[in-house]
PDB file of C-alpha atoms in Angstrom:
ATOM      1  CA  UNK B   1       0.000   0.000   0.000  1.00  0.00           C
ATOM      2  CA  UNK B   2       0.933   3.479  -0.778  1.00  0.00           C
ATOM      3  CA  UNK B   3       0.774   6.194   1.373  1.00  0.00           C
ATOM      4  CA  UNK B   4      -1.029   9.848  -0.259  1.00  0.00           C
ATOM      5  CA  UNK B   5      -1.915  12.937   1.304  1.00  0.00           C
ATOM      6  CA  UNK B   6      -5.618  14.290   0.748  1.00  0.00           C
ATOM      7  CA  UNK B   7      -6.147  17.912   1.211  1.00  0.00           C
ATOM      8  CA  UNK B   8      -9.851  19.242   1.373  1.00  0.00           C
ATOM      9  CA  UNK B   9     -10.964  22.490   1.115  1.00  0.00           C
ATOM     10  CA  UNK B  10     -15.051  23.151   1.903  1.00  0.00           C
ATOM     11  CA  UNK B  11     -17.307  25.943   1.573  1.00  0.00           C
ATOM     12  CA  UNK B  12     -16.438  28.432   4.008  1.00  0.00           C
ATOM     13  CA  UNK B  13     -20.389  28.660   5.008  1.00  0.00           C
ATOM     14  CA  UNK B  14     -20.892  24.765   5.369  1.00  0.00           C
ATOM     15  CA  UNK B  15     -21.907  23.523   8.722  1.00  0.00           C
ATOM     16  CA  UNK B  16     -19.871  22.135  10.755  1.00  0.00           C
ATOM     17  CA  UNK B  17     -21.662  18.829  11.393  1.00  0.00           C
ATOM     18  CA  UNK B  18     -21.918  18.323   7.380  1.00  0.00           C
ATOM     19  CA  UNK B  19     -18.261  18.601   7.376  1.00  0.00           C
ATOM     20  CA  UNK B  20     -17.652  16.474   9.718  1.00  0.00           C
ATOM     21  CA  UNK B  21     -20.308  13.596   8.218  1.00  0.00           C
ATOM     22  CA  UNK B  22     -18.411  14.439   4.557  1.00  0.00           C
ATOM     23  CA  UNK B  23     -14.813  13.869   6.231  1.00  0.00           C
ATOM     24  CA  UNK B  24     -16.611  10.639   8.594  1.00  0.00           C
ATOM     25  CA  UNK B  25     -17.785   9.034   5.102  1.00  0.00           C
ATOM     26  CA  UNK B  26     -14.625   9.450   3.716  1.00  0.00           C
ATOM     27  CA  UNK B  27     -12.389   7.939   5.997  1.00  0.00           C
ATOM     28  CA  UNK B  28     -15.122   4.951   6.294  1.00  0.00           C
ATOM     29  CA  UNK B  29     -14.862   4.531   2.381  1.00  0.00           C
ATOM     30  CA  UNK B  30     -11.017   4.650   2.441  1.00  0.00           C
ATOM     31  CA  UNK B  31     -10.902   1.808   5.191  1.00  0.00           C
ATOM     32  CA  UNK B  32     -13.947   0.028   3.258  1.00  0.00           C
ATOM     33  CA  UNK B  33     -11.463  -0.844   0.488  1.00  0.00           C
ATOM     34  CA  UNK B  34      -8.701  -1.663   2.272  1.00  0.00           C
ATOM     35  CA  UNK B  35      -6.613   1.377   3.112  1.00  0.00           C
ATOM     36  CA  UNK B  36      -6.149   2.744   6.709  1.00  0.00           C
ATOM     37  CA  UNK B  37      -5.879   6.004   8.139  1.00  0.00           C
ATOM     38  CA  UNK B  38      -2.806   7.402   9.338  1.00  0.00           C
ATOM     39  CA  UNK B  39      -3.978  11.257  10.700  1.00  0.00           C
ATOM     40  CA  UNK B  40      -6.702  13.380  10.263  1.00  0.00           C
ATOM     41  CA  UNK B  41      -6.060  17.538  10.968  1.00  0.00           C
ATOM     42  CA  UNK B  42      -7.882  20.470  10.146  1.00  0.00           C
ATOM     43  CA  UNK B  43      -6.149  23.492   9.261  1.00  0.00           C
ATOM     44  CA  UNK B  44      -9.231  25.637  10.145  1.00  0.00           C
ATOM     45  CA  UNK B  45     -10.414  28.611   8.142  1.00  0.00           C
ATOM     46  CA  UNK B  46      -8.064  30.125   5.697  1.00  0.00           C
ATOM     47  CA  UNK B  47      -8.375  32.846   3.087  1.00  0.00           C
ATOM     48  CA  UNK B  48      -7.751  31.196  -0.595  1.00  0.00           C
ATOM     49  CA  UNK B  49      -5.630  31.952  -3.229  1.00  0.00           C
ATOM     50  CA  UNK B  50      -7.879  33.133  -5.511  1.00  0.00           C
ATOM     51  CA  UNK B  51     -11.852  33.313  -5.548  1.00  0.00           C
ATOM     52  CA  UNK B  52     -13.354  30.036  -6.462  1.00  0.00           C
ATOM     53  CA  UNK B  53     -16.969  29.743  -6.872  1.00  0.00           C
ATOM     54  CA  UNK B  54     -17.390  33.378  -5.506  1.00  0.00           C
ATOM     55  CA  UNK B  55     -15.826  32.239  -2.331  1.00  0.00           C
ATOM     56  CA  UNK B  56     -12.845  33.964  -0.633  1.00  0.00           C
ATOM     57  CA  UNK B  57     -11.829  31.661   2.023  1.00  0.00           C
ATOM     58  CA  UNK B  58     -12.202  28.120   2.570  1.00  0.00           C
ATOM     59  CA  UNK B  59     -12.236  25.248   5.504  1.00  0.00           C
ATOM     60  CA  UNK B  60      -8.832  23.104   4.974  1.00  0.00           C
ATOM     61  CA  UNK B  61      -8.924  19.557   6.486  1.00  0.00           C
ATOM     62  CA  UNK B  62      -6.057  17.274   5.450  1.00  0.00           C
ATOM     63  CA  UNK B  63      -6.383  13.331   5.849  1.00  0.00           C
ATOM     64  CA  UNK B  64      -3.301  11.116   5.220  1.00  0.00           C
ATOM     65  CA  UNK B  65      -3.572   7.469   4.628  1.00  0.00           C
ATOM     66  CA  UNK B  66      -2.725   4.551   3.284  1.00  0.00           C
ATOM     67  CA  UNK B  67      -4.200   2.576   0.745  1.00  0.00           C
ATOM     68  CA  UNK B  68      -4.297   0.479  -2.733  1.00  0.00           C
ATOM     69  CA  UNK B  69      -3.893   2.574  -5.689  1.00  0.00           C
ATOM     70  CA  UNK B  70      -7.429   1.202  -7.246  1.00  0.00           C
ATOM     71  CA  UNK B  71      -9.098   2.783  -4.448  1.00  0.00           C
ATOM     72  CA  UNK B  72      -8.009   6.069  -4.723  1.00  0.00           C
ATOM     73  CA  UNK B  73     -10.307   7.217  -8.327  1.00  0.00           C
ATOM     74  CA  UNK B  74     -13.163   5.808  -6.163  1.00  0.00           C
ATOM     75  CA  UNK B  75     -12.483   8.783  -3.779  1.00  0.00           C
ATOM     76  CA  UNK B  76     -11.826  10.787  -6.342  1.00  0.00           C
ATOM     77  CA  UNK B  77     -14.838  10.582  -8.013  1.00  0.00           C
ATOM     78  CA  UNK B  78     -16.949  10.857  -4.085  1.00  0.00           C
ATOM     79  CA  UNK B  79     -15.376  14.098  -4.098  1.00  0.00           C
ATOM     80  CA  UNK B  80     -15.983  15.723  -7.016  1.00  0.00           C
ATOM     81  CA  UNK B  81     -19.774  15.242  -6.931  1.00  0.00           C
ATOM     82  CA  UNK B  82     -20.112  16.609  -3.026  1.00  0.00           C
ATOM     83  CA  UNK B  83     -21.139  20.012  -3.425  1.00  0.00           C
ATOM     84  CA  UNK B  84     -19.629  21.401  -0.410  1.00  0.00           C
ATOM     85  CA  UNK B  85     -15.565  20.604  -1.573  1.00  0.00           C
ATOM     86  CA  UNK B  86     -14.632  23.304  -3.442  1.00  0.00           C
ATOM     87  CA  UNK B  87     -10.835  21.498  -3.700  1.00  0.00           C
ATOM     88  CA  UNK B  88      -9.618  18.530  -3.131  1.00  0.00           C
ATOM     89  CA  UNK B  89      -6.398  17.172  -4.032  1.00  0.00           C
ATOM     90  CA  UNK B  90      -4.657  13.888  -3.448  1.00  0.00           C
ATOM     91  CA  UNK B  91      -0.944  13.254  -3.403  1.00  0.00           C
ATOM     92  CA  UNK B  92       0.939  10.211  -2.926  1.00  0.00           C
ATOM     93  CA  UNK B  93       3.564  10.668  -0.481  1.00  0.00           C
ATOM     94  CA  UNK B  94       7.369   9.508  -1.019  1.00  0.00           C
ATOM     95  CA  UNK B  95       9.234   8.276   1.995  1.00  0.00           C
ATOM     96  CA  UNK B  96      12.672   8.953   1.876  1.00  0.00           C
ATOM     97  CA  UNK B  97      14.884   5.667   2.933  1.00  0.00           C
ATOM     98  CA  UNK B  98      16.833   7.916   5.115  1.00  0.00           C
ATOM     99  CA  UNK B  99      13.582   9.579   7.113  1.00  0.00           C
ATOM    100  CA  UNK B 100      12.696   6.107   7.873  1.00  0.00           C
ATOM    101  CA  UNK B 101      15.834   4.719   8.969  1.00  0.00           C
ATOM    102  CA  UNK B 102      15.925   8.226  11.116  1.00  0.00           C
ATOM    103  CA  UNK B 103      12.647   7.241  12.804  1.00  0.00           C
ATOM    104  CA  UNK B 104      13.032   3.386  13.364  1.00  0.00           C
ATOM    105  CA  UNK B 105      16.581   4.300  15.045  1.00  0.00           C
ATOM    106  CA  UNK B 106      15.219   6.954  17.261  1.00  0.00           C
ATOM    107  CA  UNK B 107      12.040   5.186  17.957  1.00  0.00           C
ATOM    108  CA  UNK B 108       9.755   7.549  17.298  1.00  0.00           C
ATOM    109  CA  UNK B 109       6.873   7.812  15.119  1.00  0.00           C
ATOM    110  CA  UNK B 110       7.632   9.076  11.247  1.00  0.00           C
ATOM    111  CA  UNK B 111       3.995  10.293  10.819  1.00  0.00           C
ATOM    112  CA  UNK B 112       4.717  13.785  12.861  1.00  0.00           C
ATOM    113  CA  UNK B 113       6.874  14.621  10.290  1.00  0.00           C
ATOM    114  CA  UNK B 114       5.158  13.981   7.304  1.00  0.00           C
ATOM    115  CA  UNK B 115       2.062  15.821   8.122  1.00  0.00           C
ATOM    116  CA  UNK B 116       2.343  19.890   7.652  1.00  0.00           C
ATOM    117  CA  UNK B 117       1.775  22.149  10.565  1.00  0.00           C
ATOM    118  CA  UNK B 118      -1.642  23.896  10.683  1.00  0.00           C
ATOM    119  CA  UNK B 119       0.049  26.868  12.134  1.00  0.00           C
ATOM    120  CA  UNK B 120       0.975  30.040   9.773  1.00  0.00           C
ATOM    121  CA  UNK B 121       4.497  29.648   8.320  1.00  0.00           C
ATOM    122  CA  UNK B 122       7.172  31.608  10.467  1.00  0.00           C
ATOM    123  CA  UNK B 123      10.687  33.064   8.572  1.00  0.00           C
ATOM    124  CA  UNK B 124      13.454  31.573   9.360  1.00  0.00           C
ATOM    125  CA  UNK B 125      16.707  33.148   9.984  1.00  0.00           C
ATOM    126  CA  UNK B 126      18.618  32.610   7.127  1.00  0.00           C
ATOM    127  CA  UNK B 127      21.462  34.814   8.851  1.00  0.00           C
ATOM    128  CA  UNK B 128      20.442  37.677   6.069  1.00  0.00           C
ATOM    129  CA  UNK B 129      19.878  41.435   7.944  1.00  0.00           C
ATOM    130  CA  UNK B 130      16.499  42.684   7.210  1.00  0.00           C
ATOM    131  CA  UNK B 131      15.378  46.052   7.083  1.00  0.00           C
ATOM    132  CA  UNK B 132      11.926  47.251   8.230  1.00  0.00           C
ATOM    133  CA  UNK B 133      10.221  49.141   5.662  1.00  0.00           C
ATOM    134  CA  UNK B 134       9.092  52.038   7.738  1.00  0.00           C
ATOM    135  CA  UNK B 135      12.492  52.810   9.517  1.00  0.00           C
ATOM    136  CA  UNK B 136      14.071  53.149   6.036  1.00  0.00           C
ATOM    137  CA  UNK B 137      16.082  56.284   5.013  1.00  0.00           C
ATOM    138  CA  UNK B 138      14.765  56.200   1.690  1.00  0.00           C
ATOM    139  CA  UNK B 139      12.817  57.972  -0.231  1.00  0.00           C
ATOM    140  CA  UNK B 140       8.855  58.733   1.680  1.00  0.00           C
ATOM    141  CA  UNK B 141       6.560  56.923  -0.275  1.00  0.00           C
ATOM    142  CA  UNK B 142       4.168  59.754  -2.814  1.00  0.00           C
ATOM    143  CA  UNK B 143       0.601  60.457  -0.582  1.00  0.00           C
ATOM    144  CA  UNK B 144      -2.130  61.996  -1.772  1.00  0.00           C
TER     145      UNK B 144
END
């Protein structure tokens, strides 16, 4: 079995207990032929890229499991017909030789690692100064 990734995005204005019956049934049918889930995590509320279907934001929930390859255009094809997934999108996961060896040695469970953090992306110090806009010496930006 291969292991994928599933991200959902729903309908900012879908209840809760709909989303949580749409993300129940698909678990069930990903266990129902054969796969098993590894970690389910929603990302919460979070404004989109661009506007789809005159939304602006969207609910992310991402599920990662394993499972058959057969199974997965069965899901697929759930998903697309559910009216309140604007996005889905399913990626199979690599796992690295070394990541796994990493985990095994130090006992502890490879599946933290895999899965992206639902908290906002922080910069890292790259050991480049930065320079805050505002206390610049440079020319004041043109008002009106």
């Amino acid at each position: 079995m291969r292991r994928y990734e599933l991200m959902l995005v729903f309908r900012p204005d879908a209840p809760d207990e709909r989303l949580s019956a749409i993300i129940d049934r698909t678990t069930r049918q990903i266990t129902a032929d054969g796969g098993q889930i590894v970690k389910v995590a929603p990302w919460g509320r979070r404004r989109l890229a661009y506007p789809i279907d005159r939304q602006r934001e969207g609910s992310y929930h991402i599920i990662v499991f394993e499972a058959p390859s057969p199974a997965i255009s069965e899901l697929e094809r759930s998903l697309l017909i559910t009216e309140e997934v604007l996005r889905h999108l399913i990626v199979r996961q690599e796992r690295p030789a070394k990541a796994l060896r990493a985990g095994a040695d130090s006992g502890e469970d490879g599946d933290e690692a895999l899965l992206p953090s639902a908290e906002d992306e922080v910069d890292e110090d790259d050991g480049q100064e930065r320079i805050d806009e505002s206390e610049s010496e440079a020319a004041p930006a043109a008002t009106d």
